[in-house]
Amino acid sequence: QVQLVQSGAEMKKPGASVKVSCKSTGYTFNTYGISWVRQAPGQGLDWMGWISAYSDDTKHAQKFRGRVILTTDTSTSTAYMELRSLRFDDTAVYYCARDYRSGSIDYWGQGTLVTVSS
Amino acid sequence: QSVLTQPPSASGTPGQRVSISCSGSSSNIGSNYVFWYQQLPGTAPKFIIYRNTQRPSGVPDRFSASKSGTSASLAISGLRSEDEADYYCAAWDDSLSAVVFGGGTKLTVL
C-alpha cells in the first residue's frame, strides 16, 4: 500500500532553516510528484509547492518563493522540503503528499511539527 | 481568505444526509479536477474524492460528490458519528499556478 513517512518533529530558532524528509513506499516513486502542504495551529491547509520525481519541474506558491527548496532523491524514494529564514508564524505541521501533476494530491504523510521559538 | 469558499460549519444527526459546498471560479474548479479530503481530529488529511466524483477504494459509498460549473459539492448520507471531521476541497488554479484549498468545513454529528 502507498505510504509516505516523514521525519520527526523539529524545534528551531527564528532565522534558522529546517529540512523535512518524506520517504515513499508502495508505488514507483519516479512516476509521481510530491506536494508539500502546511497547517498552522487551528488553521486550514496551505499549499507550499510541488516537485516532480519524473522530470525537472517544480512549482512554488508565491508566498514561499525564494524561501523553500524542494528536492528529491530517486535512489531512496525520498523527497525533501527545506524552509529557510524561519519566522514565528512558520510554526505548523508540514505534510508531504503524493501528487501526480500538481493539483492531484492523494496519499498524505503523517505530518511533521515544526516549532519556531526563541 | 481562501480562494475556494466553503461554509465553516455543518451539522446533522445520525442517519441524515448533509452536503458541503465548495465555490470557486473559472480558473480553478471551472477548468480543473476537484479533490475532497477528510481530516479527523489530530490526524493527517485523507483523500475521499478524486477527479470531481471518484471514490477511492475503501471509502464508503455514503460519500459522493458532484461538480457543476465553478462549484462542487460533497454529500454524506447515512451520517455516522465517525464522520465528524474537517472537510476540505482543493483544485489547481491556472491563474495562480498553485493548488488552492477551501477554508475547511467542520462537520458535527449531533
PDB file of C-alpha atoms in Angstrom:
ATOM      1  CA  GLN A   1       0.000   0.000   0.000  1.00  0.00           C
ATOM      2  CA  VAL A   2       1.101   3.574  -0.613  1.00  0.00           C
ATOM      3  CA  GLN A   3       2.836   5.101   2.405  1.00  0.00           C
ATOM      4  CA  LEU A   4       4.684   8.357   2.960  1.00  0.00           C
ATOM      5  CA  VAL A   5       6.706   8.527   6.171  1.00  0.00           C
ATOM      6  CA  GLN A   6       8.067  11.865   7.341  1.00  0.00           C
ATOM      7  CA  SER A   7      10.885  12.806   9.664  1.00  0.00           C
ATOM      8  CA  GLY A   8      10.284  13.769  13.280  1.00  0.00           C
ATOM      9  CA  ALA A   9       9.322  16.989  14.990  1.00  0.00           C
ATOM     10  CA  GLU A  10      11.739  19.919  14.928  1.00  0.00           C
ATOM     11  CA  MET A  11      12.248  22.968  17.090  1.00  0.00           C
ATOM     12  CA  LYS A  12      14.132  25.873  15.533  1.00  0.00           C
ATOM     13  CA  LYS A  13      15.029  29.465  16.354  1.00  0.00           C
ATOM     14  CA  PRO A  14      13.932  32.394  14.172  1.00  0.00           C
ATOM     15  CA  GLY A  15      16.219  32.857  11.200  1.00  0.00           C
ATOM     16  CA  ALA A  16      17.281  29.216  11.082  1.00  0.00           C
ATOM     17  CA  SER A  17      16.409  26.613   8.434  1.00  0.00           C
ATOM     18  CA  VAL A  18      14.592  23.312   8.692  1.00  0.00           C
ATOM     19  CA  LYS A  19      14.697  20.324   6.368  1.00  0.00           C
ATOM     20  CA  VAL A  20      11.896  17.751   6.433  1.00  0.00           C
ATOM     21  CA  SER A  21      12.165  14.384   4.704  1.00  0.00           C
ATOM     22  CA  CYS A  22       9.414  12.226   3.231  1.00  0.00           C
ATOM     23  CA  LYS A  23      10.098   8.609   2.258  1.00  0.00           C
ATOM     24  CA  SER A  24       7.676   6.919  -0.114  1.00  0.00           C
ATOM     25  CA  THR A  25       6.901   3.206  -0.392  1.00  0.00           C
ATOM     26  CA  GLY A  26       4.259   1.112  -2.143  1.00  0.00           C
ATOM     27  CA  TYR A  27       4.473   2.761  -5.566  1.00  0.00           C
ATOM     28  CA  THR A  28       7.022   3.673  -8.218  1.00  0.00           C
ATOM     29  CA  PHE A  29       8.421   6.929  -6.847  1.00  0.00           C
ATOM     30  CA  ASN A  30       9.623   8.354 -10.163  1.00  0.00           C
ATOM     31  CA  THR A  31       6.192   8.205 -11.786  1.00  0.00           C
ATOM     32  CA  TYR A  32       4.612  10.781  -9.450  1.00  0.00           C
ATOM     33  CA  GLY A  33       5.418  14.116  -7.867  1.00  0.00           C
ATOM     34  CA  ILE A  34       5.241  15.297  -4.265  1.00  0.00           C
ATOM     35  CA  SER A  35       3.355  18.308  -2.953  1.00  0.00           C
ATOM     36  CA  TRP A  36       4.089  19.985   0.377  1.00  0.00           C
ATOM     37  CA  VAL A  37       1.236  21.445   2.425  1.00  0.00           C
ATOM     38  CA  ARG A  38       1.359  23.100   5.818  1.00  0.00           C
ATOM     39  CA  GLN A  39      -1.234  23.643   8.516  1.00  0.00           C
ATOM     40  CA  ALA A  40      -0.754  26.259  11.218  1.00  0.00           C
ATOM     41  CA  PRO A  41      -2.336  25.520  14.619  1.00  0.00           C
ATOM     42  CA  GLY A  42      -6.123  25.623  14.337  1.00  0.00           C
ATOM     43  CA  GLN A  43      -5.954  26.720  10.693  1.00  0.00           C
ATOM     44  CA  GLY A  44      -6.647  25.240   7.270  1.00  0.00           C
ATOM     45  CA  LEU A  45      -4.410  23.692   4.634  1.00  0.00           C
ATOM     46  CA  ASP A  46      -1.869  25.871   2.803  1.00  0.00           C
ATOM     47  CA  TRP A  47      -0.109  24.541  -0.302  1.00  0.00           C
ATOM     48  CA  MET A  48       3.611  25.329  -0.479  1.00  0.00           C
ATOM     49  CA  GLY A  49       4.814  23.737  -3.679  1.00  0.00           C
ATOM     50  CA  TRP A  50       5.259  20.652  -5.805  1.00  0.00           C
ATOM     51  CA  ILE A  51       8.199  18.767  -7.230  1.00  0.00           C
ATOM     52  CA  SER A  52       8.164  16.163  -9.955  1.00  0.00           C
ATOM     53  CA  ALA A  53      10.041  12.927  -9.369  1.00  0.00           C
ATOM     54  CA  TYR A  54       9.885  12.150 -13.122  1.00  0.00           C
ATOM     55  CA  SER A  55      11.125  15.440 -14.615  1.00  0.00           C
ATOM     56  CA  ASP A  56      12.945  18.621 -13.586  1.00  0.00           C
ATOM     57  CA  ASP A  57       9.712  20.500 -12.913  1.00  0.00           C
ATOM     58  CA  THR A  58       8.892  22.338  -9.710  1.00  0.00           C
ATOM     59  CA  LYS A  59       6.118  24.751  -8.771  1.00  0.00           C
ATOM     60  CA  HIS A  60       6.030  27.046  -5.752  1.00  0.00           C
ATOM     61  CA  ALA A  61       3.301  29.061  -4.103  1.00  0.00           C
ATOM     62  CA  GLN A  62       4.061  32.768  -4.487  1.00  0.00           C
ATOM     63  CA  LYS A  63       4.357  33.357  -0.723  1.00  0.00           C
ATOM     64  CA  PHE A  64       7.129  30.746  -0.383  1.00  0.00           C
ATOM     65  CA  ARG A  65       9.202  31.505  -3.483  1.00  0.00           C
ATOM     66  CA  GLY A  66      12.810  32.147  -2.577  1.00  0.00           C
ATOM     67  CA  ARG A  67      12.431  30.633   0.884  1.00  0.00           C
ATOM     68  CA  VAL A  68      11.548  26.993   0.184  1.00  0.00           C
ATOM     69  CA  ILE A  69      13.720  24.440  -1.588  1.00  0.00           C
ATOM     70  CA  LEU A  70      12.197  21.190  -2.822  1.00  0.00           C
ATOM     71  CA  THR A  71      14.358  18.236  -3.801  1.00  0.00           C
ATOM     72  CA  THR A  72      14.053  14.515  -4.420  1.00  0.00           C
ATOM     73  CA  ASP A  73      16.402  11.545  -4.194  1.00  0.00           C
ATOM     74  CA  THR A  74      15.055   8.882  -6.524  1.00  0.00           C
ATOM     75  CA  SER A  75      17.641   6.357  -5.294  1.00  0.00           C
ATOM     76  CA  THR A  76      15.939   6.314  -1.880  1.00  0.00           C
ATOM     77  CA  SER A  77      12.406   7.388  -2.959  1.00  0.00           C
ATOM     78  CA  THR A  78      12.679  10.363  -0.619  1.00  0.00           C
ATOM     79  CA  ALA A  79      11.541  13.954  -1.041  1.00  0.00           C
ATOM     80  CA  TYR A  80      12.842  16.880   0.975  1.00  0.00           C
ATOM     81  CA  MET A  81      11.463  20.292   1.865  1.00  0.00           C
ATOM     82  CA  GLU A  82      13.844  22.930   3.236  1.00  0.00           C
ATOM     83  CA  LEU A  83      12.388  26.158   4.582  1.00  0.00           C
ATOM     84  CA  ARG A  84      14.829  28.990   5.247  1.00  0.00           C
ATOM     85  CA  SER A  85      14.739  32.182   7.329  1.00  0.00           C
ATOM     86  CA  LEU A  86      12.197  30.737   9.713  1.00  0.00           C
ATOM     87  CA  ARG A  87       9.746  33.089  11.421  1.00  0.00           C
ATOM     88  CA  PHE A  88       7.462  32.545  14.403  1.00  0.00           C
ATOM     89  CA  ASP A  89       4.475  32.209  12.069  1.00  0.00           C
ATOM     90  CA  ASP A  90       6.123  29.272  10.282  1.00  0.00           C
ATOM     91  CA  THR A  91       5.144  27.153  13.291  1.00  0.00           C
ATOM     92  CA  ALA A  92       2.925  24.496  11.727  1.00  0.00           C
ATOM     93  CA  VAL A  93       2.513  20.857  10.823  1.00  0.00           C
ATOM     94  CA  TYR A  94       4.138  20.228   7.453  1.00  0.00           C
ATOM     95  CA  TYR A  95       2.745  17.452   5.244  1.00  0.00           C
ATOM     96  CA  CYS A  96       4.095  15.797   2.144  1.00  0.00           C
ATOM     97  CA  ALA A  97       1.605  14.175  -0.213  1.00  0.00           C
ATOM     98  CA  ARG A  98       1.760  12.198  -3.425  1.00  0.00           C
ATOM     99  CA  ASP A  99       0.663  14.383  -6.333  1.00  0.00           C
ATOM    100  CA  TYR A 100       0.852  13.223  -9.926  1.00  0.00           C
ATOM    101  CA  ARG A 101       0.895  16.542 -11.765  1.00  0.00           C
ATOM    102  CA  SER A 102       0.315  19.217  -9.094  1.00  0.00           C
ATOM    103  CA  GLY A 103      -3.297  19.515  -8.098  1.00  0.00           C
ATOM    104  CA  SER A 104      -3.871  15.763  -7.921  1.00  0.00           C
ATOM    105  CA  ILE A 105      -2.985  15.113  -4.272  1.00  0.00           C
ATOM    106  CA  ASP A 106      -3.988  11.698  -2.994  1.00  0.00           C
ATOM    107  CA  TYR A 107      -1.946   9.963  -0.247  1.00  0.00           C
ATOM    108  CA  TRP A 108      -0.501  12.037   2.627  1.00  0.00           C
ATOM    109  CA  GLY A 109       2.364  11.635   5.058  1.00  0.00           C
ATOM    110  CA  GLN A 110       1.704  11.692   8.790  1.00  0.00           C
ATOM    111  CA  GLY A 111       2.928  15.263   9.193  1.00  0.00           C
ATOM    112  CA  THR A 112       5.943  16.893  10.849  1.00  0.00           C
ATOM    113  CA  LEU A 113       5.505  19.534  13.532  1.00  0.00           C
ATOM    114  CA  VAL A 114       7.945  22.415  13.142  1.00  0.00           C
ATOM    115  CA  THR A 115       8.010  24.832  16.064  1.00  0.00           C
ATOM    116  CA  VAL A 116       9.787  28.161  15.728  1.00  0.00           C
ATOM    117  CA  SER A 117      10.615  29.574  19.131  1.00  0.00           C
ATOM    118  CA  SER A 118      13.319  31.729  20.671  1.00  0.00           C
TER     119      SER A 118
ATOM    120  CA  GLN B   1      -9.099  34.293   2.913  1.00  0.00           C
ATOM    121  CA  SER B   2      -9.244  31.069   0.912  1.00  0.00           C
ATOM    122  CA  VAL B   3      -9.589  31.026  -2.881  1.00  0.00           C
ATOM    123  CA  LEU B   4     -12.211  28.273  -2.641  1.00  0.00           C
ATOM    124  CA  THR B   5     -15.186  29.082  -0.426  1.00  0.00           C
ATOM    125  CA  GLN B   6     -16.671  26.539   1.966  1.00  0.00           C
ATOM    126  CA  PRO B   7     -19.120  27.023   4.832  1.00  0.00           C
ATOM    127  CA  PRO B   8     -17.159  26.981   8.122  1.00  0.00           C
ATOM    128  CA  SER B   9     -19.508  24.501   9.721  1.00  0.00           C
ATOM    129  CA  ALA B  10     -22.180  21.907   9.013  1.00  0.00           C
ATOM    130  CA  SER B  11     -24.107  19.524  11.199  1.00  0.00           C
ATOM    131  CA  GLY B  12     -26.554  16.665  11.128  1.00  0.00           C
ATOM    132  CA  THR B  13     -27.968  13.844  13.208  1.00  0.00           C
ATOM    133  CA  PRO B  14     -27.070  10.187  12.741  1.00  0.00           C
ATOM    134  CA  GLY B  15     -28.657   8.777   9.593  1.00  0.00           C
ATOM    135  CA  GLN B  16     -29.202  12.158   7.986  1.00  0.00           C
ATOM    136  CA  ARG B  17     -27.738  13.406   4.712  1.00  0.00           C
ATOM    137  CA  VAL B  18     -25.556  16.508   4.741  1.00  0.00           C
ATOM    138  CA  SER B  19     -23.943  18.450   1.919  1.00  0.00           C
ATOM    139  CA  ILE B  20     -20.892  20.678   1.914  1.00  0.00           C
ATOM    140  CA  SER B  21     -20.421  23.205  -0.858  1.00  0.00           C
ATOM    141  CA  CYS B  22     -17.210  24.484  -2.427  1.00  0.00           C
ATOM    142  CA  SER B  23     -17.356  27.576  -4.604  1.00  0.00           C
ATOM    143  CA  GLY B  24     -14.562  28.708  -6.899  1.00  0.00           C
ATOM    144  CA  SER B  25     -14.014  30.302 -10.280  1.00  0.00           C
ATOM    145  CA  SER B  26     -13.303  29.520 -13.917  1.00  0.00           C
ATOM    146  CA  SER B  27      -9.561  29.326 -13.237  1.00  0.00           C
ATOM    147  CA  ASN B  28      -9.839  26.569 -10.647  1.00  0.00           C
ATOM    148  CA  ILE B  29     -12.988  24.460 -10.264  1.00  0.00           C
ATOM    149  CA  GLY B  30     -14.273  25.576 -13.641  1.00  0.00           C
ATOM    150  CA  SER B  31     -11.321  24.071 -15.503  1.00  0.00           C
ATOM    151  CA  ASN B  32      -9.656  21.511 -13.242  1.00  0.00           C
ATOM    152  CA  TYR B  33     -10.432  18.453 -11.147  1.00  0.00           C
ATOM    153  CA  VAL B  34     -11.767  18.860  -7.618  1.00  0.00           C
ATOM    154  CA  PHE B  35     -10.493  16.719  -4.755  1.00  0.00           C
ATOM    155  CA  TRP B  36     -12.040  16.304  -1.303  1.00  0.00           C
ATOM    156  CA  TYR B  37     -10.203  15.458   1.916  1.00  0.00           C
ATOM    157  CA  GLN B  38     -11.355  14.341   5.347  1.00  0.00           C
ATOM    158  CA  GLN B  39      -9.255  15.292   8.360  1.00  0.00           C
ATOM    159  CA  LEU B  40     -10.148  13.556  11.599  1.00  0.00           C
ATOM    160  CA  PRO B  41      -9.009  15.329  14.794  1.00  0.00           C
ATOM    161  CA  GLY B  42      -5.246  15.116  15.270  1.00  0.00           C
ATOM    162  CA  THR B  43      -4.598  13.199  12.054  1.00  0.00           C
ATOM    163  CA  ALA B  44      -3.364  13.855   8.529  1.00  0.00           C
ATOM    164  CA  PRO B  45      -5.867  14.559   5.759  1.00  0.00           C
ATOM    165  CA  LYS B  46      -7.164  11.582   3.797  1.00  0.00           C
ATOM    166  CA  PHE B  47      -8.481  11.760   0.256  1.00  0.00           C
ATOM    167  CA  ILE B  48     -12.094  10.676  -0.069  1.00  0.00           C
ATOM    168  CA  ILE B  49     -12.959  12.006  -3.549  1.00  0.00           C
ATOM    169  CA  TYR B  50     -10.690  12.486  -6.565  1.00  0.00           C
ATOM    170  CA  ARG B  51     -11.290  13.777 -10.080  1.00  0.00           C
ATOM    171  CA  ASN B  52     -14.550  15.501  -9.092  1.00  0.00           C
ATOM    172  CA  THR B  53     -16.667  12.432  -8.361  1.00  0.00           C
ATOM    173  CA  GLN B  54     -14.452   9.340  -7.988  1.00  0.00           C
ATOM    174  CA  ARG B  55     -14.256   7.467  -4.706  1.00  0.00           C
ATOM    175  CA  PRO B  56     -11.008   5.656  -3.774  1.00  0.00           C
ATOM    176  CA  SER B  57     -11.271   2.040  -2.716  1.00  0.00           C
ATOM    177  CA  GLY B  58     -12.117   1.751   0.949  1.00  0.00           C
ATOM    178  CA  VAL B  59     -14.169   4.944   1.100  1.00  0.00           C
ATOM    179  CA  PRO B  60     -17.812   4.085   1.854  1.00  0.00           C
ATOM    180  CA  ASP B  61     -20.361   4.784  -0.864  1.00  0.00           C
ATOM    181  CA  ARG B  62     -22.120   7.023   1.660  1.00  0.00           C
ATOM    182  CA  PHE B  63     -19.702   9.653   0.380  1.00  0.00           C
ATOM    183  CA  SER B  64     -20.462  11.176  -3.014  1.00  0.00           C
ATOM    184  CA  ALA B  65     -19.569  14.363  -4.848  1.00  0.00           C
ATOM    185  CA  SER B  66     -20.616  16.446  -7.792  1.00  0.00           C
ATOM    186  CA  LYS B  67     -19.350  19.395  -9.789  1.00  0.00           C
ATOM    187  CA  SER B  68     -21.195  21.937 -11.873  1.00  0.00           C
ATOM    188  CA  GLY B  69     -19.531  24.940 -13.481  1.00  0.00           C
ATOM    189  CA  THR B  70     -17.446  26.695 -10.842  1.00  0.00           C
ATOM    190  CA  SER B  71     -18.918  24.895  -7.829  1.00  0.00           C
ATOM    191  CA  ALA B  72     -18.588  21.470  -6.287  1.00  0.00           C
ATOM    192  CA  SER B  73     -20.369  19.651  -3.516  1.00  0.00           C
ATOM    193  CA  LEU B  74     -19.667  16.757  -1.174  1.00  0.00           C
ATOM    194  CA  ALA B  75     -22.595  14.750   0.175  1.00  0.00           C
ATOM    195  CA  ILE B  76     -22.556  12.322   3.081  1.00  0.00           C
ATOM    196  CA  SER B  77     -25.606  10.131   3.514  1.00  0.00           C
ATOM    197  CA  GLY B  78     -26.449   7.886   6.467  1.00  0.00           C
ATOM    198  CA  LEU B  79     -24.404  10.164   8.723  1.00  0.00           C
ATOM    199  CA  ARG B  80     -22.371   8.400  11.416  1.00  0.00           C
ATOM    200  CA  SER B  81     -20.521   9.680  14.472  1.00  0.00           C
ATOM    201  CA  GLU B  82     -17.173   8.739  12.909  1.00  0.00           C
ATOM    202  CA  ASP B  83     -17.845  11.188  10.065  1.00  0.00           C
ATOM    203  CA  GLU B  84     -17.256  14.068  12.494  1.00  0.00           C
ATOM    204  CA  ALA B  85     -14.202  15.769  10.986  1.00  0.00           C
ATOM    205  CA  ASP B  86     -12.966  18.720   8.959  1.00  0.00           C
ATOM    206  CA  TYR B  87     -13.560  18.509   5.211  1.00  0.00           C
ATOM    207  CA  TYR B  88     -11.551  20.376   2.583  1.00  0.00           C
ATOM    208  CA  CYS B  89     -11.970  20.821  -1.165  1.00  0.00           C
ATOM    209  CA  ALA B  90      -8.991  21.530  -3.412  1.00  0.00           C
ATOM    210  CA  ALA B  91      -8.195  22.204  -7.071  1.00  0.00           C
ATOM    211  CA  TRP B  92      -5.399  23.518  -9.269  1.00  0.00           C
ATOM    212  CA  ASP B  93      -5.720  27.205 -10.120  1.00  0.00           C
ATOM    213  CA  ASP B  94      -4.472  28.120 -13.614  1.00  0.00           C
ATOM    214  CA  SER B  95      -4.195  31.854 -12.846  1.00  0.00           C
ATOM    215  CA  LEU B  96      -2.243  31.423  -9.606  1.00  0.00           C
ATOM    216  CA  SER B  97      -0.317  28.354 -10.846  1.00  0.00           C
ATOM    217  CA  ALA B  98      -0.978  26.867  -7.443  1.00  0.00           C
ATOM    218  CA  VAL B  99      -3.082  24.296  -5.637  1.00  0.00           C
ATOM    219  CA  VAL B 100      -5.850  26.104  -3.794  1.00  0.00           C
ATOM    220  CA  PHE B 101      -7.820  24.765  -0.850  1.00  0.00           C
ATOM    221  CA  GLY B 102     -11.134  25.703   0.658  1.00  0.00           C
ATOM    222  CA  GLY B 103     -11.036  27.022   4.200  1.00  0.00           C
ATOM    223  CA  GLY B 104     -12.476  23.770   5.501  1.00  0.00           C
ATOM    224  CA  THR B 105     -15.858  22.768   6.902  1.00  0.00           C
ATOM    225  CA  LYS B 106     -16.162  21.374  10.408  1.00  0.00           C
ATOM    226  CA  LEU B 107     -18.832  18.682  10.375  1.00  0.00           C
ATOM    227  CA  THR B 108     -20.537  17.969  13.692  1.00  0.00           C
ATOM    228  CA  VAL B 109     -22.687  14.900  14.214  1.00  0.00           C
ATOM    229  CA  LEU B 110     -25.275  15.878  16.806  1.00  0.00           C
TER     230      LEU B 110
END
